């Protein structure tokens, strides 16, 4: 029971802390559509499943012990966040029908993929899952119980980010903020680039 409470507490704190996942879901929900936001949230859930999968398989131990591979993954994640932020900073100052057209042009798969890649390459989630499975969960914990913990972690991420998508795609919210599309894109672009640069700097530290 103590182990479960620790897992729940750490998971809730990790999910609620702002990061690149939150920025991406908020932006896609607000500027594109509710469907895009929810699919982005589901993509994040798939990314968390990936982290849990390799942790359960023992690959997480190799990542923790291999400084080279861990640095490569952190660098790849940092570059992807910078790329996403750069795209937002370069987005046109458009609203209304043009924004609707952008949403129609972005497929559901593209929204799902953006959430998956952002989370899968996010060192924050990687470190969180690795630390949880390698340090909090006891080595003697049975596999079904570990799978249950993994399901809780995935469900917490999906529920939170779907809630974020539903909130920011609500007509009352999106309708008022749509006129500020350019500034919002710039804000989230700066946030994503900032996260990328910060992660890149931390990844290069000796």
JSON list of C-alpha atoms in Angstrom, two decimals:
[
{"chain": "A", "resi": 1, "resn": "UNK", "atom": "CA", "xyz": [0.00, 0.00, 0.00]},
{"chain": "A", "resi": 2, "resn": "UNK", "atom": "CA", "xyz": [2.83, 2.41, 0.81]},
{"chain": "A", "resi": 3, "resn": "UNK", "atom": "CA", "xyz": [4.40, 1.72, -2.59]},
{"chain": "A", "resi": 4, "resn": "UNK", "atom": "CA", "xyz": [1.09, 2.47, -4.33]},
{"chain": "A", "resi": 5, "resn": "UNK", "atom": "CA", "xyz": [0.67, 5.76, -2.45]},
{"chain": "A", "resi": 6, "resn": "UNK", "atom": "CA", "xyz": [4.20, 6.81, -3.40]},
{"chain": "A", "resi": 7, "resn": "UNK", "atom": "CA", "xyz": [3.57, 5.96, -7.06]},
{"chain": "A", "resi": 8, "resn": "UNK", "atom": "CA", "xyz": [0.27, 7.88, -7.06]},
{"chain": "A", "resi": 9, "resn": "UNK", "atom": "CA", "xyz": [1.76, 10.93, -5.36]},
{"chain": "A", "resi": 10, "resn": "UNK", "atom": "CA", "xyz": [4.80, 11.16, -7.61]},
{"chain": "A", "resi": 11, "resn": "UNK", "atom": "CA", "xyz": [2.70, 10.54, -10.72]},
{"chain": "A", "resi": 12, "resn": "UNK", "atom": "CA", "xyz": [0.20, 13.28, -9.89]},
{"chain": "A", "resi": 13, "resn": "UNK", "atom": "CA", "xyz": [2.97, 15.78, -9.17]},
{"chain": "A", "resi": 14, "resn": "UNK", "atom": "CA", "xyz": [4.78, 14.86, -12.41]},
{"chain": "A", "resi": 15, "resn": "UNK", "atom": "CA", "xyz": [1.64, 15.07, -14.54]},
{"chain": "A", "resi": 16, "resn": "UNK", "atom": "CA", "xyz": [0.52, 18.44, -13.15]},
{"chain": "A", "resi": 17, "resn": "UNK", "atom": "CA", "xyz": [3.94, 20.10, -13.49]},
{"chain": "A", "resi": 18, "resn": "UNK", "atom": "CA", "xyz": [4.07, 22.33, -16.59]},
{"chain": "A", "resi": 19, "resn": "UNK", "atom": "CA", "xyz": [6.18, 21.17, -19.48]},
{"chain": "A", "resi": 20, "resn": "UNK", "atom": "CA", "xyz": [6.37, 20.65, -23.23]},
{"chain": "A", "resi": 21, "resn": "UNK", "atom": "CA", "xyz": [3.44, 18.20, -23.23]},
{"chain": "A", "resi": 22, "resn": "UNK", "atom": "CA", "xyz": [1.17, 20.77, -21.60]},
{"chain": "A", "resi": 23, "resn": "UNK", "atom": "CA", "xyz": [2.26, 23.48, -24.01]},
{"chain": "A", "resi": 24, "resn": "UNK", "atom": "CA", "xyz": [1.62, 21.30, -27.07]},
{"chain": "A", "resi": 25, "resn": "UNK", "atom": "CA", "xyz": [-1.81, 20.06, -25.97]},
{"chain": "A", "resi": 26, "resn": "UNK", "atom": "CA", "xyz": [-2.90, 23.57, -25.03]},
{"chain": "A", "resi": 27, "resn": "UNK", "atom": "CA", "xyz": [-1.76, 25.02, -28.33]},
{"chain": "A", "resi": 28, "resn": "UNK", "atom": "CA", "xyz": [-3.31, 22.31, -30.52]},
{"chain": "A", "resi": 29, "resn": "UNK", "atom": "CA", "xyz": [-6.60, 22.46, -28.61]},
{"chain": "A", "resi": 30, "resn": "UNK", "atom": "CA", "xyz": [-6.79, 26.23, -28.66]},
{"chain": "A", "resi": 31, "resn": "UNK", "atom": "CA", "xyz": [-5.56, 26.96, -32.17]},
{"chain": "A", "resi": 32, "resn": "UNK", "atom": "CA", "xyz": [-6.76, 23.88, -34.08]},
{"chain": "A", "resi": 33, "resn": "UNK", "atom": "CA", "xyz": [-9.64, 21.90, -32.58]},
{"chain": "A", "resi": 34, "resn": "UNK", "atom": "CA", "xyz": [-10.83, 19.77, -29.69]},
{"chain": "A", "resi": 35, "resn": "UNK", "atom": "CA", "xyz": [-10.19, 16.65, -31.78]},
{"chain": "A", "resi": 36, "resn": "UNK", "atom": "CA", "xyz": [-6.58, 17.66, -32.39]},
{"chain": "A", "resi": 37, "resn": "UNK", "atom": "CA", "xyz": [-6.07, 18.36, -28.70]},
{"chain": "A", "resi": 38, "resn": "UNK", "atom": "CA", "xyz": [-7.53, 15.03, -27.57]},
{"chain": "A", "resi": 39, "resn": "UNK", "atom": "CA", "xyz": [-5.49, 13.11, -30.16]},
{"chain": "A", "resi": 40, "resn": "UNK", "atom": "CA", "xyz": [-2.37, 14.93, -28.99]},
{"chain": "A", "resi": 41, "resn": "UNK", "atom": "CA", "xyz": [-3.21, 13.86, -25.42]},
{"chain": "A", "resi": 42, "resn": "UNK", "atom": "CA", "xyz": [-3.64, 10.25, -26.56]},
{"chain": "A", "resi": 43, "resn": "UNK", "atom": "CA", "xyz": [-0.28, 10.46, -28.32]},
{"chain": "A", "resi": 44, "resn": "UNK", "atom": "CA", "xyz": [1.28, 11.55, -25.04]},
{"chain": "A", "resi": 45, "resn": "UNK", "atom": "CA", "xyz": [-0.27, 8.49, -23.42]},
{"chain": "A", "resi": 46, "resn": "UNK", "atom": "CA", "xyz": [1.38, 6.30, -26.06]},
{"chain": "A", "resi": 47, "resn": "UNK", "atom": "CA", "xyz": [4.71, 7.99, -25.33]},
{"chain": "A", "resi": 48, "resn": "UNK", "atom": "CA", "xyz": [4.35, 7.22, -21.63]},
{"chain": "A", "resi": 49, "resn": "UNK", "atom": "CA", "xyz": [3.55, 3.60, -22.52]},
{"chain": "A", "resi": 50, "resn": "UNK", "atom": "CA", "xyz": [6.81, 3.47, -24.47]},
{"chain": "A", "resi": 51, "resn": "UNK", "atom": "CA", "xyz": [8.81, 4.69, -21.46]},
{"chain": "A", "resi": 52, "resn": "UNK", "atom": "CA", "xyz": [7.09, 2.17, -19.19]},
{"chain": "A", "resi": 53, "resn": "UNK", "atom": "CA", "xyz": [7.63, -0.64, -21.70]},
{"chain": "A", "resi": 54, "resn": "UNK", "atom": "CA", "xyz": [11.40, -0.30, -21.91]},
{"chain": "A", "resi": 55, "resn": "UNK", "atom": "CA", "xyz": [11.62, 0.23, -18.15]},
{"chain": "A", "resi": 56, "resn": "UNK", "atom": "CA", "xyz": [9.82, -3.08, -17.54]},
{"chain": "A", "resi": 57, "resn": "UNK", "atom": "CA", "xyz": [11.99, -4.83, -20.12]},
{"chain": "A", "resi": 58, "resn": "UNK", "atom": "CA", "xyz": [15.16, -3.72, -18.35]},
{"chain": "A", "resi": 59, "resn": "UNK", "atom": "CA", "xyz": [16.30, -1.38, -21.13]},
{"chain": "A", "resi": 60, "resn": "UNK", "atom": "CA", "xyz": [15.95, 1.43, -18.62]},
{"chain": "A", "resi": 61, "resn": "UNK", "atom": "CA", "xyz": [18.91, 0.04, -16.69]},
{"chain": "A", "resi": 62, "resn": "UNK", "atom": "CA", "xyz": [21.04, 0.26, -19.82]},
{"chain": "A", "resi": 63, "resn": "UNK", "atom": "CA", "xyz": [19.93, 3.84, -20.41]},
{"chain": "A", "resi": 64, "resn": "UNK", "atom": "CA", "xyz": [20.82, 4.79, -16.85]},
{"chain": "A", "resi": 65, "resn": "UNK", "atom": "CA", "xyz": [24.24, 3.15, -17.11]},
{"chain": "A", "resi": 66, "resn": "UNK", "atom": "CA", "xyz": [25.09, 4.33, -20.62]},
{"chain": "A", "resi": 67, "resn": "UNK", "atom": "CA", "xyz": [25.93, 8.01, -20.51]},
{"chain": "A", "resi": 68, "resn": "UNK", "atom": "CA", "xyz": [26.35, 8.12, -24.30]},
{"chain": "A", "resi": 69, "resn": "UNK", "atom": "CA", "xyz": [22.88, 6.76, -25.16]},
{"chain": "A", "resi": 70, "resn": "UNK", "atom": "CA", "xyz": [21.22, 8.80, -22.46]},
{"chain": "A", "resi": 71, "resn": "UNK", "atom": "CA", "xyz": [22.89, 11.97, -23.77]},
{"chain": "A", "resi": 72, "resn": "UNK", "atom": "CA", "xyz": [21.92, 11.10, -27.36]},
{"chain": "A", "resi": 73, "resn": "UNK", "atom": "CA", "xyz": [18.27, 10.67, -26.40]},
{"chain": "A", "resi": 74, "resn": "UNK", "atom": "CA", "xyz": [18.24, 13.88, -24.37]},
{"chain": "A", "resi": 75, "resn": "UNK", "atom": "CA", "xyz": [19.82, 15.78, -27.26]},
{"chain": "A", "resi": 76, "resn": "UNK", "atom": "CA", "xyz": [17.30, 14.35, -29.73]},
{"chain": "A", "resi": 77, "resn": "UNK", "atom": "CA", "xyz": [14.46, 15.41, -27.47]},
{"chain": "A", "resi": 78, "resn": "UNK", "atom": "CA", "xyz": [15.90, 18.90, -27.07]},
{"chain": "A", "resi": 79, "resn": "UNK", "atom": "CA", "xyz": [16.27, 19.33, -30.83]},
{"chain": "A", "resi": 80, "resn": "UNK", "atom": "CA", "xyz": [12.71, 18.15, -31.47]},
{"chain": "A", "resi": 81, "resn": "UNK", "atom": "CA", "xyz": [11.30, 20.67, -28.98]},
{"chain": "A", "resi": 82, "resn": "UNK", "atom": "CA", "xyz": [13.35, 23.45, -30.58]},
{"chain": "A", "resi": 83, "resn": "UNK", "atom": "CA", "xyz": [12.04, 22.38, -33.99]},
{"chain": "A", "resi": 84, "resn": "UNK", "atom": "CA", "xyz": [8.41, 22.50, -32.79]},
{"chain": "A", "resi": 85, "resn": "UNK", "atom": "CA", "xyz": [8.97, 25.89, -31.19]},
{"chain": "A", "resi": 86, "resn": "UNK", "atom": "CA", "xyz": [10.62, 27.23, -34.34]},
{"chain": "A", "resi": 87, "resn": "UNK", "atom": "CA", "xyz": [7.62, 26.13, -36.41]},
{"chain": "A", "resi": 88, "resn": "UNK", "atom": "CA", "xyz": [5.27, 28.01, -34.09]},
{"chain": "A", "resi": 89, "resn": "UNK", "atom": "CA", "xyz": [7.44, 31.12, -34.15]},
{"chain": "A", "resi": 90, "resn": "UNK", "atom": "CA", "xyz": [7.32, 31.03, -37.96]},
{"chain": "A", "resi": 91, "resn": "UNK", "atom": "CA", "xyz": [3.55, 30.45, -38.14]},
{"chain": "A", "resi": 92, "resn": "UNK", "atom": "CA", "xyz": [1.59, 33.13, -40.02]},
{"chain": "A", "resi": 93, "resn": "UNK", "atom": "CA", "xyz": [-0.43, 35.75, -38.20]},
{"chain": "A", "resi": 94, "resn": "UNK", "atom": "CA", "xyz": [-3.79, 34.33, -39.19]},
{"chain": "A", "resi": 95, "resn": "UNK", "atom": "CA", "xyz": [-7.08, 33.58, -37.52]},
{"chain": "A", "resi": 96, "resn": "UNK", "atom": "CA", "xyz": [-10.63, 32.60, -38.35]},
{"chain": "A", "resi": 97, "resn": "UNK", "atom": "CA", "xyz": [-10.98, 30.66, -41.58]},
{"chain": "A", "resi": 98, "resn": "UNK", "atom": "CA", "xyz": [-7.23, 30.36, -42.08]},
{"chain": "A", "resi": 99, "resn": "UNK", "atom": "CA", "xyz": [-6.84, 28.77, -38.66]},
{"chain": "A", "resi": 100, "resn": "UNK", "atom": "CA", "xyz": [-9.69, 26.38, -39.47]},
{"chain": "A", "resi": 101, "resn": "UNK", "atom": "CA", "xyz": [-7.94, 25.47, -42.71]},
{"chain": "A", "resi": 102, "resn": "UNK", "atom": "CA", "xyz": [-4.73, 24.74, -40.78]},
{"chain": "A", "resi": 103, "resn": "UNK", "atom": "CA", "xyz": [-6.68, 22.41, -38.50]},
{"chain": "A", "resi": 104, "resn": "UNK", "atom": "CA", "xyz": [-8.20, 20.60, -41.45]},
{"chain": "A", "resi": 105, "resn": "UNK", "atom": "CA", "xyz": [-4.78, 20.32, -43.09]},
{"chain": "A", "resi": 106, "resn": "UNK", "atom": "CA", "xyz": [-3.29, 18.68, -39.97]},
{"chain": "A", "resi": 107, "resn": "UNK", "atom": "CA", "xyz": [-4.48, 15.08, -39.91]},
{"chain": "A", "resi": 108, "resn": "UNK", "atom": "CA", "xyz": [-5.50, 13.23, -36.80]},
{"chain": "A", "resi": 109, "resn": "UNK", "atom": "CA", "xyz": [-2.44, 11.01, -37.21]},
{"chain": "A", "resi": 110, "resn": "UNK", "atom": "CA", "xyz": [-0.21, 14.10, -37.28]},
{"chain": "A", "resi": 111, "resn": "UNK", "atom": "CA", "xyz": [-1.72, 15.32, -33.99]},
{"chain": "A", "resi": 112, "resn": "UNK", "atom": "CA", "xyz": [-1.32, 11.88, -32.43]},
{"chain": "A", "resi": 113, "resn": "UNK", "atom": "CA", "xyz": [2.23, 11.65, -33.69]},
{"chain": "A", "resi": 114, "resn": "UNK", "atom": "CA", "xyz": [3.16, 15.09, -32.34]},
{"chain": "A", "resi": 115, "resn": "UNK", "atom": "CA", "xyz": [2.04, 14.07, -28.86]},
{"chain": "A", "resi": 116, "resn": "UNK", "atom": "CA", "xyz": [3.82, 10.72, -29.11]},
{"chain": "A", "resi": 117, "resn": "UNK", "atom": "CA", "xyz": [7.13, 12.18, -30.27]},
{"chain": "A", "resi": 118, "resn": "UNK", "atom": "CA", "xyz": [7.06, 15.10, -27.84]},
{"chain": "A", "resi": 119, "resn": "UNK", "atom": "CA", "xyz": [6.59, 12.75, -24.89]},
{"chain": "A", "resi": 120, "resn": "UNK", "atom": "CA", "xyz": [8.78, 9.90, -26.15]},
{"chain": "A", "resi": 121, "resn": "UNK", "atom": "CA", "xyz": [11.70, 12.29, -26.66]},
{"chain": "A", "resi": 122, "resn": "UNK", "atom": "CA", "xyz": [11.02, 14.25, -23.46]},
{"chain": "A", "resi": 123, "resn": "UNK", "atom": "CA", "xyz": [13.86, 13.60, -20.97]},
{"chain": "A", "resi": 124, "resn": "UNK", "atom": "CA", "xyz": [11.59, 14.78, -18.15]},
{"chain": "A", "resi": 125, "resn": "UNK", "atom": "CA", "xyz": [9.19, 11.86, -18.67]},
{"chain": "A", "resi": 126, "resn": "UNK", "atom": "CA", "xyz": [12.08, 9.49, -19.32]},
{"chain": "A", "resi": 127, "resn": "UNK", "atom": "CA", "xyz": [13.78, 10.36, -16.03]},
{"chain": "A", "resi": 128, "resn": "UNK", "atom": "CA", "xyz": [10.46, 10.28, -14.15]},
{"chain": "A", "resi": 129, "resn": "UNK", "atom": "CA", "xyz": [9.54, 6.77, -15.34]},
{"chain": "A", "resi": 130, "resn": "UNK", "atom": "CA", "xyz": [13.06, 5.40, -14.94]},
{"chain": "A", "resi": 131, "resn": "UNK", "atom": "CA", "xyz": [13.38, 6.78, -11.42]},
{"chain": "A", "resi": 132, "resn": "UNK", "atom": "CA", "xyz": [9.97, 5.42, -10.46]},
{"chain": "A", "resi": 133, "resn": "UNK", "atom": "CA", "xyz": [10.63, 1.90, -11.70]},
{"chain": "A", "resi": 134, "resn": "UNK", "atom": "CA", "xyz": [14.28, 1.69, -10.69]},
{"chain": "A", "resi": 135, "resn": "UNK", "atom": "CA", "xyz": [14.20, 3.39, -7.29]},
{"chain": "A", "resi": 136, "resn": "UNK", "atom": "CA", "xyz": [10.64, 3.55, -5.91]},
{"chain": "A", "resi": 137, "resn": "UNK", "atom": "CA", "xyz": [9.21, 0.19, -6.99]},
{"chain": "A", "resi": 138, "resn": "UNK", "atom": "CA", "xyz": [10.83, -2.70, -5.17]},
{"chain": "A", "resi": 139, "resn": "UNK", "atom": "CA", "xyz": [12.72, -5.33, -7.23]},
{"chain": "A", "resi": 140, "resn": "UNK", "atom": "CA", "xyz": [10.49, -8.01, -5.73]},
{"chain": "A", "resi": 141, "resn": "UNK", "atom": "CA", "xyz": [7.25, -6.38, -6.89]},
{"chain": "A", "resi": 142, "resn": "UNK", "atom": "CA", "xyz": [5.35, -8.84, -9.07]},
{"chain": "A", "resi": 143, "resn": "UNK", "atom": "CA", "xyz": [5.05, -8.09, -12.80]},
{"chain": "A", "resi": 144, "resn": "UNK", "atom": "CA", "xyz": [1.22, -7.78, -12.75]},
{"chain": "A", "resi": 145, "resn": "UNK", "atom": "CA", "xyz": [1.54, -5.16, -10.02]},
{"chain": "A", "resi": 146, "resn": "UNK", "atom": "CA", "xyz": [4.19, -3.28, -12.00]},
{"chain": "A", "resi": 147, "resn": "UNK", "atom": "CA", "xyz": [1.91, -3.39, -15.05]},
{"chain": "A", "resi": 148, "resn": "UNK", "atom": "CA", "xyz": [-0.86, -1.99, -12.85]},
{"chain": "A", "resi": 149, "resn": "UNK", "atom": "CA", "xyz": [1.41, 0.87, -11.79]},
{"chain": "A", "resi": 150, "resn": "UNK", "atom": "CA", "xyz": [2.23, 1.50, -15.44]},
{"chain": "A", "resi": 151, "resn": "UNK", "atom": "CA", "xyz": [-1.48, 1.60, -16.30]},
{"chain": "A", "resi": 152, "resn": "UNK", "atom": "CA", "xyz": [-2.06, 4.13, -13.52]},
{"chain": "A", "resi": 153, "resn": "UNK", "atom": "CA", "xyz": [0.73, 6.35, -14.85]},
{"chain": "A", "resi": 154, "resn": "UNK", "atom": "CA", "xyz": [-0.59, 6.21, -18.43]},
{"chain": "A", "resi": 155, "resn": "UNK", "atom": "CA", "xyz": [-4.19, 6.80, -17.33]},
{"chain": "A", "resi": 156, "resn": "UNK", "atom": "CA", "xyz": [-3.18, 9.79, -15.20]},
{"chain": "A", "resi": 157, "resn": "UNK", "atom": "CA", "xyz": [-1.41, 11.40, -18.16]},
{"chain": "A", "resi": 158, "resn": "UNK", "atom": "CA", "xyz": [-4.25, 10.74, -20.59]},
{"chain": "A", "resi": 159, "resn": "UNK", "atom": "CA", "xyz": [-7.00, 11.95, -18.24]},
{"chain": "A", "resi": 160, "resn": "UNK", "atom": "CA", "xyz": [-5.12, 15.14, -17.35]},
{"chain": "A", "resi": 161, "resn": "UNK", "atom": "CA", "xyz": [-4.21, 16.11, -20.88]},
{"chain": "A", "resi": 162, "resn": "UNK", "atom": "CA", "xyz": [-7.64, 15.22, -22.28]},
{"chain": "A", "resi": 163, "resn": "UNK", "atom": "CA", "xyz": [-9.08, 17.51, -19.59]},
{"chain": "A", "resi": 164, "resn": "UNK", "atom": "CA", "xyz": [-6.65, 20.23, -20.69]},
{"chain": "A", "resi": 165, "resn": "UNK", "atom": "CA", "xyz": [-7.71, 19.69, -24.32]},
{"chain": "A", "resi": 166, "resn": "UNK", "atom": "CA", "xyz": [-11.41, 19.90, -23.45]},
{"chain": "A", "resi": 167, "resn": "UNK", "atom": "CA", "xyz": [-10.92, 23.06, -21.41]},
{"chain": "A", "resi": 168, "resn": "UNK", "atom": "CA", "xyz": [-8.88, 25.02, -23.94]},
{"chain": "A", "resi": 169, "resn": "UNK", "atom": "CA", "xyz": [-11.01, 23.91, -26.89]},
{"chain": "A", "resi": 170, "resn": "UNK", "atom": "CA", "xyz": [-14.23, 25.08, -25.22]},
{"chain": "A", "resi": 171, "resn": "UNK", "atom": "CA", "xyz": [-15.90, 27.70, -27.46]},
{"chain": "A", "resi": 172, "resn": "UNK", "atom": "CA", "xyz": [-15.98, 30.28, -24.67]},
{"chain": "A", "resi": 173, "resn": "UNK", "atom": "CA", "xyz": [-12.20, 29.97, -24.21]},
{"chain": "A", "resi": 174, "resn": "UNK", "atom": "CA", "xyz": [-11.06, 29.39, -27.79]},
{"chain": "A", "resi": 175, "resn": "UNK", "atom": "CA", "xyz": [-13.40, 32.03, -29.22]},
{"chain": "A", "resi": 176, "resn": "UNK", "atom": "CA", "xyz": [-11.93, 34.78, -27.07]},
{"chain": "A", "resi": 177, "resn": "UNK", "atom": "CA", "xyz": [-8.30, 33.82, -27.59]},
{"chain": "A", "resi": 178, "resn": "UNK", "atom": "CA", "xyz": [-8.41, 33.01, -31.31]},
{"chain": "A", "resi": 179, "resn": "UNK", "atom": "CA", "xyz": [-7.87, 36.65, -32.21]},
{"chain": "A", "resi": 180, "resn": "UNK", "atom": "CA", "xyz": [-4.52, 36.49, -30.44]},
{"chain": "A", "resi": 181, "resn": "UNK", "atom": "CA", "xyz": [-3.35, 33.46, -32.42]},
{"chain": "A", "resi": 182, "resn": "UNK", "atom": "CA", "xyz": [-0.04, 34.97, -33.49]},
{"chain": "A", "resi": 183, "resn": "UNK", "atom": "CA", "xyz": [0.93, 36.01, -29.97]},
{"chain": "A", "resi": 184, "resn": "UNK", "atom": "CA", "xyz": [-0.16, 32.65, -28.55]},
{"chain": "A", "resi": 185, "resn": "UNK", "atom": "CA", "xyz": [1.88, 30.79, -31.16]},
{"chain": "A", "resi": 186, "resn": "UNK", "atom": "CA", "xyz": [4.85, 33.00, -30.33]},
{"chain": "A", "resi": 187, "resn": "UNK", "atom": "CA", "xyz": [4.39, 32.35, -26.61]},
{"chain": "A", "resi": 188, "resn": "UNK", "atom": "CA", "xyz": [4.27, 28.58, -26.98]},
{"chain": "A", "resi": 189, "resn": "UNK", "atom": "CA", "xyz": [7.07, 28.72, -29.54]},
{"chain": "A", "resi": 190, "resn": "UNK", "atom": "CA", "xyz": [9.29, 30.50, -27.05]},
{"chain": "A", "resi": 191, "resn": "UNK", "atom": "CA", "xyz": [8.27, 28.02, -24.31]},
{"chain": "A", "resi": 192, "resn": "UNK", "atom": "CA", "xyz": [9.14, 24.99, -26.46]},
{"chain": "A", "resi": 193, "resn": "UNK", "atom": "CA", "xyz": [12.41, 26.48, -27.68]},
{"chain": "A", "resi": 194, "resn": "UNK", "atom": "CA", "xyz": [13.23, 27.41, -24.09]},
{"chain": "A", "resi": 195, "resn": "UNK", "atom": "CA", "xyz": [12.56, 23.86, -22.88]},
{"chain": "A", "resi": 196, "resn": "UNK", "atom": "CA", "xyz": [14.67, 22.52, -25.73]},
{"chain": "A", "resi": 197, "resn": "UNK", "atom": "CA", "xyz": [17.61, 24.81, -25.01]},
{"chain": "A", "resi": 198, "resn": "UNK", "atom": "CA", "xyz": [17.41, 24.07, -21.27]},
{"chain": "A", "resi": 199, "resn": "UNK", "atom": "CA", "xyz": [17.36, 20.31, -21.85]},
{"chain": "A", "resi": 200, "resn": "UNK", "atom": "CA", "xyz": [20.16, 20.61, -24.36]},
{"chain": "A", "resi": 201, "resn": "UNK", "atom": "CA", "xyz": [22.30, 22.57, -21.91]},
{"chain": "A", "resi": 202, "resn": "UNK", "atom": "CA", "xyz": [21.62, 20.05, -19.15]},
{"chain": "A", "resi": 203, "resn": "UNK", "atom": "CA", "xyz": [22.43, 17.20, -21.50]},
{"chain": "A", "resi": 204, "resn": "UNK", "atom": "CA", "xyz": [25.84, 18.68, -22.31]},
{"chain": "A", "resi": 205, "resn": "UNK", "atom": "CA", "xyz": [26.82, 19.13, -18.68]},
{"chain": "A", "resi": 206, "resn": "UNK", "atom": "CA", "xyz": [29.69, 16.87, -17.64]}
]
